[in-house]
XYZ file of C-alpha atoms in Angstrom:
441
model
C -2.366 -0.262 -20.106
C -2.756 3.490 -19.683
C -3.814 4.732 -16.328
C -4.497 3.031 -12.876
C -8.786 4.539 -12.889
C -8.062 5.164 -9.022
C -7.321 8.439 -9.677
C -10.089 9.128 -11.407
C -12.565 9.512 -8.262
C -10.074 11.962 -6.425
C -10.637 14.109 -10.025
C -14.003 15.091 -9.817
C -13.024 16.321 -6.580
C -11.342 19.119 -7.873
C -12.126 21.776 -10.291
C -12.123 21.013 -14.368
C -8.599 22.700 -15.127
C -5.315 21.202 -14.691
C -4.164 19.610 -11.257
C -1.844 21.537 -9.129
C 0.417 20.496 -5.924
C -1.994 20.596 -4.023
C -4.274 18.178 -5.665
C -1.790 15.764 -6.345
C -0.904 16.002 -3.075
C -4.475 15.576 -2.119
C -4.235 12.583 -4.462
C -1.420 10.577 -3.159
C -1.921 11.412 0.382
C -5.290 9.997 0.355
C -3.861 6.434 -1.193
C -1.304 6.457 0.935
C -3.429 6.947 4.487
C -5.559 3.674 3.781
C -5.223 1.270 6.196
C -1.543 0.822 6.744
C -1.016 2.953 10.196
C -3.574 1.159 11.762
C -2.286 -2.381 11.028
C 1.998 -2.074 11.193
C 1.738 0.358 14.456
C 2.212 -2.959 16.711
C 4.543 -4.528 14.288
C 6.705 -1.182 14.143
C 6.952 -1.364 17.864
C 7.551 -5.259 18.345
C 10.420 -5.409 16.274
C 11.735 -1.473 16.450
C 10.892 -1.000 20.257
C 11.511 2.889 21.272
C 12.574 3.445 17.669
C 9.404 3.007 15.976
C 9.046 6.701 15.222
C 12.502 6.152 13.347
C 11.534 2.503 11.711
C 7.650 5.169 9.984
C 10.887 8.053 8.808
C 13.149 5.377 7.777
C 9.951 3.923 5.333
C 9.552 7.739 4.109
C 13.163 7.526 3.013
C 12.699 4.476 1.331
C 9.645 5.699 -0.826
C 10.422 8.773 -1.242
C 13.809 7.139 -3.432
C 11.249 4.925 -5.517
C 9.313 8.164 -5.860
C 12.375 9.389 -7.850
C 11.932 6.910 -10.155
C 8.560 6.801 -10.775
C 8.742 10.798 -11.421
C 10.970 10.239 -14.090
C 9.262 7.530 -16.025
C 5.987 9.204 -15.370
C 7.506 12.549 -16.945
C 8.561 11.062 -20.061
C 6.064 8.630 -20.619
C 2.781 10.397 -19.462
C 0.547 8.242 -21.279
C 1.434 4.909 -19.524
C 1.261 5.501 -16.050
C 1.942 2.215 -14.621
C 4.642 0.109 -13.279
C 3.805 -3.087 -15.831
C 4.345 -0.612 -18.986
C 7.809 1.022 -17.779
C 8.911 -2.315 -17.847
C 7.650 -3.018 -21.764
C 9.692 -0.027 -22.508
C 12.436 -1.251 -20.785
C 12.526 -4.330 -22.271
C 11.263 -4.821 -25.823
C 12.634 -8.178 -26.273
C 11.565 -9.187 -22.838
C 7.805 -9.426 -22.118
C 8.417 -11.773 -19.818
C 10.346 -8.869 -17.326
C 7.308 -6.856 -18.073
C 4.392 -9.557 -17.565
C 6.134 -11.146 -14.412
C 6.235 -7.448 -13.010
C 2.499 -6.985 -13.806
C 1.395 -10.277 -12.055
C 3.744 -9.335 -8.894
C 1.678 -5.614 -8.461
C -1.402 -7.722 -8.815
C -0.164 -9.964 -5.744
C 0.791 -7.057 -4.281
C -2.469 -5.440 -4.249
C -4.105 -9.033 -3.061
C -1.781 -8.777 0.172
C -2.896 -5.109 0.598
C -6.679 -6.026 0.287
C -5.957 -8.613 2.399
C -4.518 -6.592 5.145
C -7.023 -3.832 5.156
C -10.007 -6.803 5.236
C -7.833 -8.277 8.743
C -7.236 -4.843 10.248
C -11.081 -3.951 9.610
C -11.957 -7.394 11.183
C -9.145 -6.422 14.160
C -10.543 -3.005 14.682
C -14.088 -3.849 14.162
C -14.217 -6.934 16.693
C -12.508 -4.981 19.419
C -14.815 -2.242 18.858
C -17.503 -4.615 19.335
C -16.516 -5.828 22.904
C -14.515 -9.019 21.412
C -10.872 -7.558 20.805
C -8.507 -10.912 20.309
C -11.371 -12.832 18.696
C -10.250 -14.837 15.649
C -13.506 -15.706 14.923
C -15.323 -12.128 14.837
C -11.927 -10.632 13.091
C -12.108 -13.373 10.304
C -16.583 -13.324 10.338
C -15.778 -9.252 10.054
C -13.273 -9.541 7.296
C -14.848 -11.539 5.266
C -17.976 -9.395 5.297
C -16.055 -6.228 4.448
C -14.639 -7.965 1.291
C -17.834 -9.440 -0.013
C -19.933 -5.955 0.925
C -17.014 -3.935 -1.275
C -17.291 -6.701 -3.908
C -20.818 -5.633 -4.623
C -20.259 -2.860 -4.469
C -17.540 -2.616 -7.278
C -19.950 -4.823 -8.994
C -22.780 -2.298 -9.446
C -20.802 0.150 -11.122
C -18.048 2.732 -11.515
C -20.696 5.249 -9.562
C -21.751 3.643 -6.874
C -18.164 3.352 -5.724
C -16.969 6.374 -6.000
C -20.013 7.903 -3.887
C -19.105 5.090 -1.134
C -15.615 6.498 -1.681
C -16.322 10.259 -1.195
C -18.756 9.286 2.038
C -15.329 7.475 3.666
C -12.564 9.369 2.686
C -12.496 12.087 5.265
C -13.158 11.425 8.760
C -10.415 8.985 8.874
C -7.968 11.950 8.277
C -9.557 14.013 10.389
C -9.266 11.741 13.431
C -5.662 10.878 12.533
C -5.056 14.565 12.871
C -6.924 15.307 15.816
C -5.323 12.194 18.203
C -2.096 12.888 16.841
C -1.887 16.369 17.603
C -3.967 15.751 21.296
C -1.573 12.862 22.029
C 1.648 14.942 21.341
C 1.042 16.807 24.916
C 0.815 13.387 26.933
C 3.852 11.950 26.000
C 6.334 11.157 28.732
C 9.856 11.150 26.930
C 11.212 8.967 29.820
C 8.862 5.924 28.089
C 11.219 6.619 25.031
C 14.295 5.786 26.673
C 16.567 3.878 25.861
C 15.693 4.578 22.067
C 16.986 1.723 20.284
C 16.320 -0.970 22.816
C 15.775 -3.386 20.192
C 18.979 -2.588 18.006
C 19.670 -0.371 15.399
C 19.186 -2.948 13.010
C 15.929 -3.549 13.997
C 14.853 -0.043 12.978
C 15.770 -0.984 9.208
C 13.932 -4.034 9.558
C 10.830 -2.407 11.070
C 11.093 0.245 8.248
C 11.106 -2.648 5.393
C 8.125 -4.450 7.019
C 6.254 -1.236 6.971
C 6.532 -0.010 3.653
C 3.447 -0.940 2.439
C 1.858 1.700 4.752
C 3.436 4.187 1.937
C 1.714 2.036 -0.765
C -0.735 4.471 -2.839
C 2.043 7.483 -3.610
C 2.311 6.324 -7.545
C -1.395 7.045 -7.848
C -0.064 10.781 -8.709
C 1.711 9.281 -11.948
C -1.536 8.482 -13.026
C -2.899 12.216 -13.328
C 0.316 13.357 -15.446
C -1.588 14.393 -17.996
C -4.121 16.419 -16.434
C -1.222 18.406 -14.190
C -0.321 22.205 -14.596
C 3.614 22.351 -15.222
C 4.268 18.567 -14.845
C 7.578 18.710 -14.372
C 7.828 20.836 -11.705
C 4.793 19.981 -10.065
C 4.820 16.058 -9.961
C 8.066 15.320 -8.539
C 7.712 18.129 -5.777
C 3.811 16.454 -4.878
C 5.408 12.615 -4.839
C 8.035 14.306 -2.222
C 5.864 16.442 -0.471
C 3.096 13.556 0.094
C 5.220 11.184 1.051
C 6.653 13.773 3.510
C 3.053 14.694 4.754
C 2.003 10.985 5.212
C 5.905 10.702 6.850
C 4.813 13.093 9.473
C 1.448 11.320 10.124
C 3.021 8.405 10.907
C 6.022 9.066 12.611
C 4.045 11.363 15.222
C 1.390 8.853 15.407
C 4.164 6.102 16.395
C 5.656 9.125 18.619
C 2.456 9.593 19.895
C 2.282 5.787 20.893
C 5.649 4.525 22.313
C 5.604 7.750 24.075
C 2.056 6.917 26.319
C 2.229 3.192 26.430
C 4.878 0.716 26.937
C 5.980 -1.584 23.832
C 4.329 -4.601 25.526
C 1.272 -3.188 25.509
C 1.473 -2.146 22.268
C 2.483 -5.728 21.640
C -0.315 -7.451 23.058
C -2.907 -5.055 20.909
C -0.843 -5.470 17.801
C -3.763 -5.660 15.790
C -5.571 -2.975 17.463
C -2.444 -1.112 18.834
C -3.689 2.669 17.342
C -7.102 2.407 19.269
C -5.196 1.234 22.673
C -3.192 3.961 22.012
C -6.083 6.638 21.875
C -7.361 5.261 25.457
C -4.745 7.213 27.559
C -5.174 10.284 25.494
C -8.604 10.890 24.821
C -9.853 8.005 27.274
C -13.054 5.686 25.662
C -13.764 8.439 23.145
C -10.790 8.099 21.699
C -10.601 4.610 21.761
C -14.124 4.335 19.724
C -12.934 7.074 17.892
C -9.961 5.793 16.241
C -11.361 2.400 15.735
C -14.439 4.153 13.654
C -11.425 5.657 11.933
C -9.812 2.311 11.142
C -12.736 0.790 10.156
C -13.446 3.965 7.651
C -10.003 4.009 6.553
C -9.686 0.291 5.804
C -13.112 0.563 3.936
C -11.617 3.726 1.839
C -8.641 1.310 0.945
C -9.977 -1.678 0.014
C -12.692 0.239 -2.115
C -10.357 2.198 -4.191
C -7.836 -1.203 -4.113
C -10.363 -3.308 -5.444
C -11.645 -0.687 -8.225
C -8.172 0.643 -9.104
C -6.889 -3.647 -9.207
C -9.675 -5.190 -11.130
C -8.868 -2.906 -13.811
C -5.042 -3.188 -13.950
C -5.593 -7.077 -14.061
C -8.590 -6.268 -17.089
C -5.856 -4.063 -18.790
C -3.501 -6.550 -18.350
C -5.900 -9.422 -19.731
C -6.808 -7.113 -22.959
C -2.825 -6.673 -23.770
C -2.324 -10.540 -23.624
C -1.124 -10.907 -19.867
C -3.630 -12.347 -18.574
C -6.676 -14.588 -19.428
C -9.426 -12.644 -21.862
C -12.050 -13.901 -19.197
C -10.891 -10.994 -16.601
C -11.166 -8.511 -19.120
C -14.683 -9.552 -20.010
C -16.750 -6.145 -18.926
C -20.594 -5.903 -18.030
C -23.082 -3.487 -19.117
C -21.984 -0.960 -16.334
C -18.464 -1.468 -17.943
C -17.565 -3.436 -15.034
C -14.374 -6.243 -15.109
C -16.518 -8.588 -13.102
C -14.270 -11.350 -13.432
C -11.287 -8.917 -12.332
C -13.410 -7.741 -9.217
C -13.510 -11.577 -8.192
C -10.177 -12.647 -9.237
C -8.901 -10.155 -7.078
C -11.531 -10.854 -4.159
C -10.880 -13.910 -3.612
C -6.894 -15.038 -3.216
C -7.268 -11.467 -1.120
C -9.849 -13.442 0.810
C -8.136 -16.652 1.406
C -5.135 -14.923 2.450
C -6.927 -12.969 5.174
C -8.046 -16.557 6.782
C -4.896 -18.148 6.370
C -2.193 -15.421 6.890
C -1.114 -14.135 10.323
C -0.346 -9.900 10.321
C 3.074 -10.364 10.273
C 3.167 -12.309 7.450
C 0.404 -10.094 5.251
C 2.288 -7.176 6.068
C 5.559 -9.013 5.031
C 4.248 -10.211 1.710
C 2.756 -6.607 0.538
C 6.082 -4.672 1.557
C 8.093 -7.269 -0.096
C 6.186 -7.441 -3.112
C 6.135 -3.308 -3.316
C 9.580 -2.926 -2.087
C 10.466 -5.737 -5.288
C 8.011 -3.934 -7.656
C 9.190 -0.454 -7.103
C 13.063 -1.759 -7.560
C 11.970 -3.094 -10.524
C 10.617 0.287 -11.350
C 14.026 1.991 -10.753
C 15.718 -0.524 -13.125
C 13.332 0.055 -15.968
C 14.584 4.270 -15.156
C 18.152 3.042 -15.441
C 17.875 1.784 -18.598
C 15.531 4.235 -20.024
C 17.932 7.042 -18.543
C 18.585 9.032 -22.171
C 14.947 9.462 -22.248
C 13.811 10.094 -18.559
C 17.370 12.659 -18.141
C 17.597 10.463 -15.035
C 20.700 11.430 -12.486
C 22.272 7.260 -12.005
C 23.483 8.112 -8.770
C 20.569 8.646 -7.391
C 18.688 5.798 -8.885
C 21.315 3.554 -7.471
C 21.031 4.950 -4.604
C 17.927 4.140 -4.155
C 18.220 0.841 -5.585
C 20.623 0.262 -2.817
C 18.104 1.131 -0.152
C 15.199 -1.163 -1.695
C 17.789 -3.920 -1.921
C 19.320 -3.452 2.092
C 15.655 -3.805 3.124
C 14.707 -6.736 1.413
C 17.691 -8.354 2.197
C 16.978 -7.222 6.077
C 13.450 -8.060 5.830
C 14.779 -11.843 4.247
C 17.053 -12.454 7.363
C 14.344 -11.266 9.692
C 11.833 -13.474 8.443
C 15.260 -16.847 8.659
C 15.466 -15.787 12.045
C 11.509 -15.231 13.737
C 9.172 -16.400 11.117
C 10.558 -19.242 8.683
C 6.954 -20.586 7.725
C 6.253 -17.051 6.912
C 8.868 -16.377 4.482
C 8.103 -20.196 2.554
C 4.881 -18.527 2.363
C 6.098 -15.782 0.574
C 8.162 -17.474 -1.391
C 5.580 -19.999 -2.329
C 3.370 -17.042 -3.000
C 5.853 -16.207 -5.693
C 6.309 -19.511 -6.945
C 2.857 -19.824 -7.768
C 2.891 -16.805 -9.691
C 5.291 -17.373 -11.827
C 4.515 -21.075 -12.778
C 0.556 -19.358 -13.770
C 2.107 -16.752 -15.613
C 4.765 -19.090 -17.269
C 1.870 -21.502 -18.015
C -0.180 -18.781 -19.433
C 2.419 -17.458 -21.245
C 3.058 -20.553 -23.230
C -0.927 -21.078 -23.866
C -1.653 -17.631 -24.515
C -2.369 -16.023 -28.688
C 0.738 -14.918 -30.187
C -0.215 -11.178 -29.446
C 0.476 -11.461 -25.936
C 4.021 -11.941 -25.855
C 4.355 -8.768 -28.004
């Protein structure tokens, strides 16, 4: 398993010579503003109140210490560039550490699909005069999936045109209602700012994270950067930074011009409610054509960059051979579907909260996993162990938050989760025992 192929679209973007800051940048920042803003505003502000702003920084922090980590790996082990082969390095004697990790990114990227195919159904049934409507949101959802599974289907190409036609306006618009809304705050509707607790604000920030979901893409390119080591760490920072800023002035933007019960009651919806008192209807159709072009944009690039992590993970032995069976195109059909469809049934059968739950759980788990496999590689990634613990300890304080959250408001959610899991690891423990001696090496 060499590279996530995500990257590879943003590439051709750019000139032929070696990638710079600002192309990484470019890079991450465009993986990272997918779909999550749209779908955790309402969440931010249920649970963080007035402190949502704080709940989007407190996220930043959080990635920006699994960046570390990632840096360091990436640096000294340019050619892998991916989570599921830090882990092989870190333990040789283990496959099973390394296999169980590659299986949880894959579930990870199913509850990301997931949640961009229910905020495009969200966003695209309230744009369509039937905001609340389970029916249209689930009808719409579904649609999206299936349209970017052909899609993927007909070939490397195809998607990365579709990609390059999407990938703008919805960063544009961002920009544009951010930077209009910041003049019609009232700083009074921010008062008092942690009505909710400061606990909550942690807890917010955990269920969030996967909104930051897309900044290892930049690991990927490691190889093709000018100066790697000073370049890569300073992009992962400064894009998660840039995407920080996004996000914490959009969530400004909104507890700052409508009241958290409103935001509440549109908390699948909650950025395109939030355009209505700044830019009136226009803003409101504007930002849901943003949502609907940002969701697109992520489950596109999920979908391509996913089916072939689970194909490169079938031809190592990880998986079954069957998903990393290609067609003519040199297409992983059988990834595209495998990936489609769990993505598809847990669209119908999840609620937000709990899609948003699972994918920052499963990142937040993945990306502590990550700073392990640094730990132990440390005498070949020159990697400072205070500040892997460190973060370590802030991945761990929001799981653990985001566990006792989930005990205390949504129990059936977190059996979900966990049963999620459980399923996992029983297929890849089955598979494991079945599966050619090769695999296990």
């Amino acid at each position: 398993m060499r590279r996530d192929p995500r990257h590879r679209r943003a590439l051709h973007r750019v000139d032929s010579g070696l990638l710079g800051t600002r192309e990484l940048v470019a890079i991450a920042v465009g993986g990272m503003i997918g779909g999550g803003i749209f779908s955790i505003l309402g969440l931010a502000a249920q649970i963080a109140g007035h402190a949502a702003p704080l709940a989007l920084a407190v996220g930043a922090v959080v990635a920006g210490a699994a960046g570390y980590s990632y840096a360091k790996l990436a640096l000294a082990f340019p050619r892998d560039g991916a989570s599921y082969t830090y882990l092989q390095r870190a333990f040789p004697t283990r496959p099973v550490v390394a296999s169980v990790t590659g299986w949880a990114v894959v579930l990870g990227y199913v509850g990301t699909l997931a949640l961009y195919a229910f905020t495009f159904g969200a966003y695209a049934s309230d744009l369509l005069g039937h905001p609340g409507s389970v029916a249209w949101r689930v009808g719409l959802g579904l649609a999206v999936i299936s349209a970017f599974v052909v899609v993927n289907l007909a070939g490397v190409r195809e998607a990365g045109i579709v990609e390059d036609v999407i990938v703008y306006g919805k960063l544009a618009i961002l920009a544009f209602v951010g930077a209009v809304g910041l003049s019609q705050v009232r700083p009074a509707a921010l008062t008092p700012m942690f009505d909710r607790g400061v606990g909550a604000v942690f807890v917010a920030g955990a269920l969030i994270f996967v909104a930051y979901e897309g900044f290892q893409l930049t690991t990927n390119a490691v190889q093709e950067t000018e100066d790697p080591r000073r370049t890569l760490p300073r992009a992962i920072y400064l894009s998660i930074a840039v995407v920080g800023a996004v996000y914490v002035t959009l969530a400004y933007v909104a507890v700052g011009t409508l009241s958290i019960p409103e935001l509440v009651a549109a908390e699948e919806y909650a950025l395109a409610v939030v355009a209505r008192p700044v830019l009136g209807n226009l803003g409101h159709v504007l930002v849901g054509v943003a949502a609907m072009f940002a969701t697109s944009s992520a489950i596109n690039s999920t979908l391509f960059g996913a089916s072939r992590l689970v194909a490169e993970m079938a031809d190592t032995g990880s998986m079954p051979e069957a998903l990393g069976v290609r067609t003519s195109g040199n297409v992983p059909a059988g990834a595209v579907v495998a990936m489609a469809v769990p993505a598809a049934v847990l669209m119908l059968a999840g609620s937000l909260s709990l899609i948003a739950a699972f994918s920052s759980m499963t990142f937040l788990l993945v990306s502590a996993a990550v700073s392990v496999a640094n730990l132990r590689l440390r005498s070949r990634t020159g990697a400072q162990p205070r500040l892997v613990w460190f973060g370590l300890a802030l991945m761990g304080t929001t799981i653990v938050l985001l566990v006792g959250h989930l005990v205390a408001t949504d129990v059936p959610a977190l059996v979900g989760i966990a049963a999620g899991y459980a399923v996992a690891v029983a297929l890849e423990e089955a598979y494991r025992r079945r599966r050619p001696s090769h695999g296990s090496t």
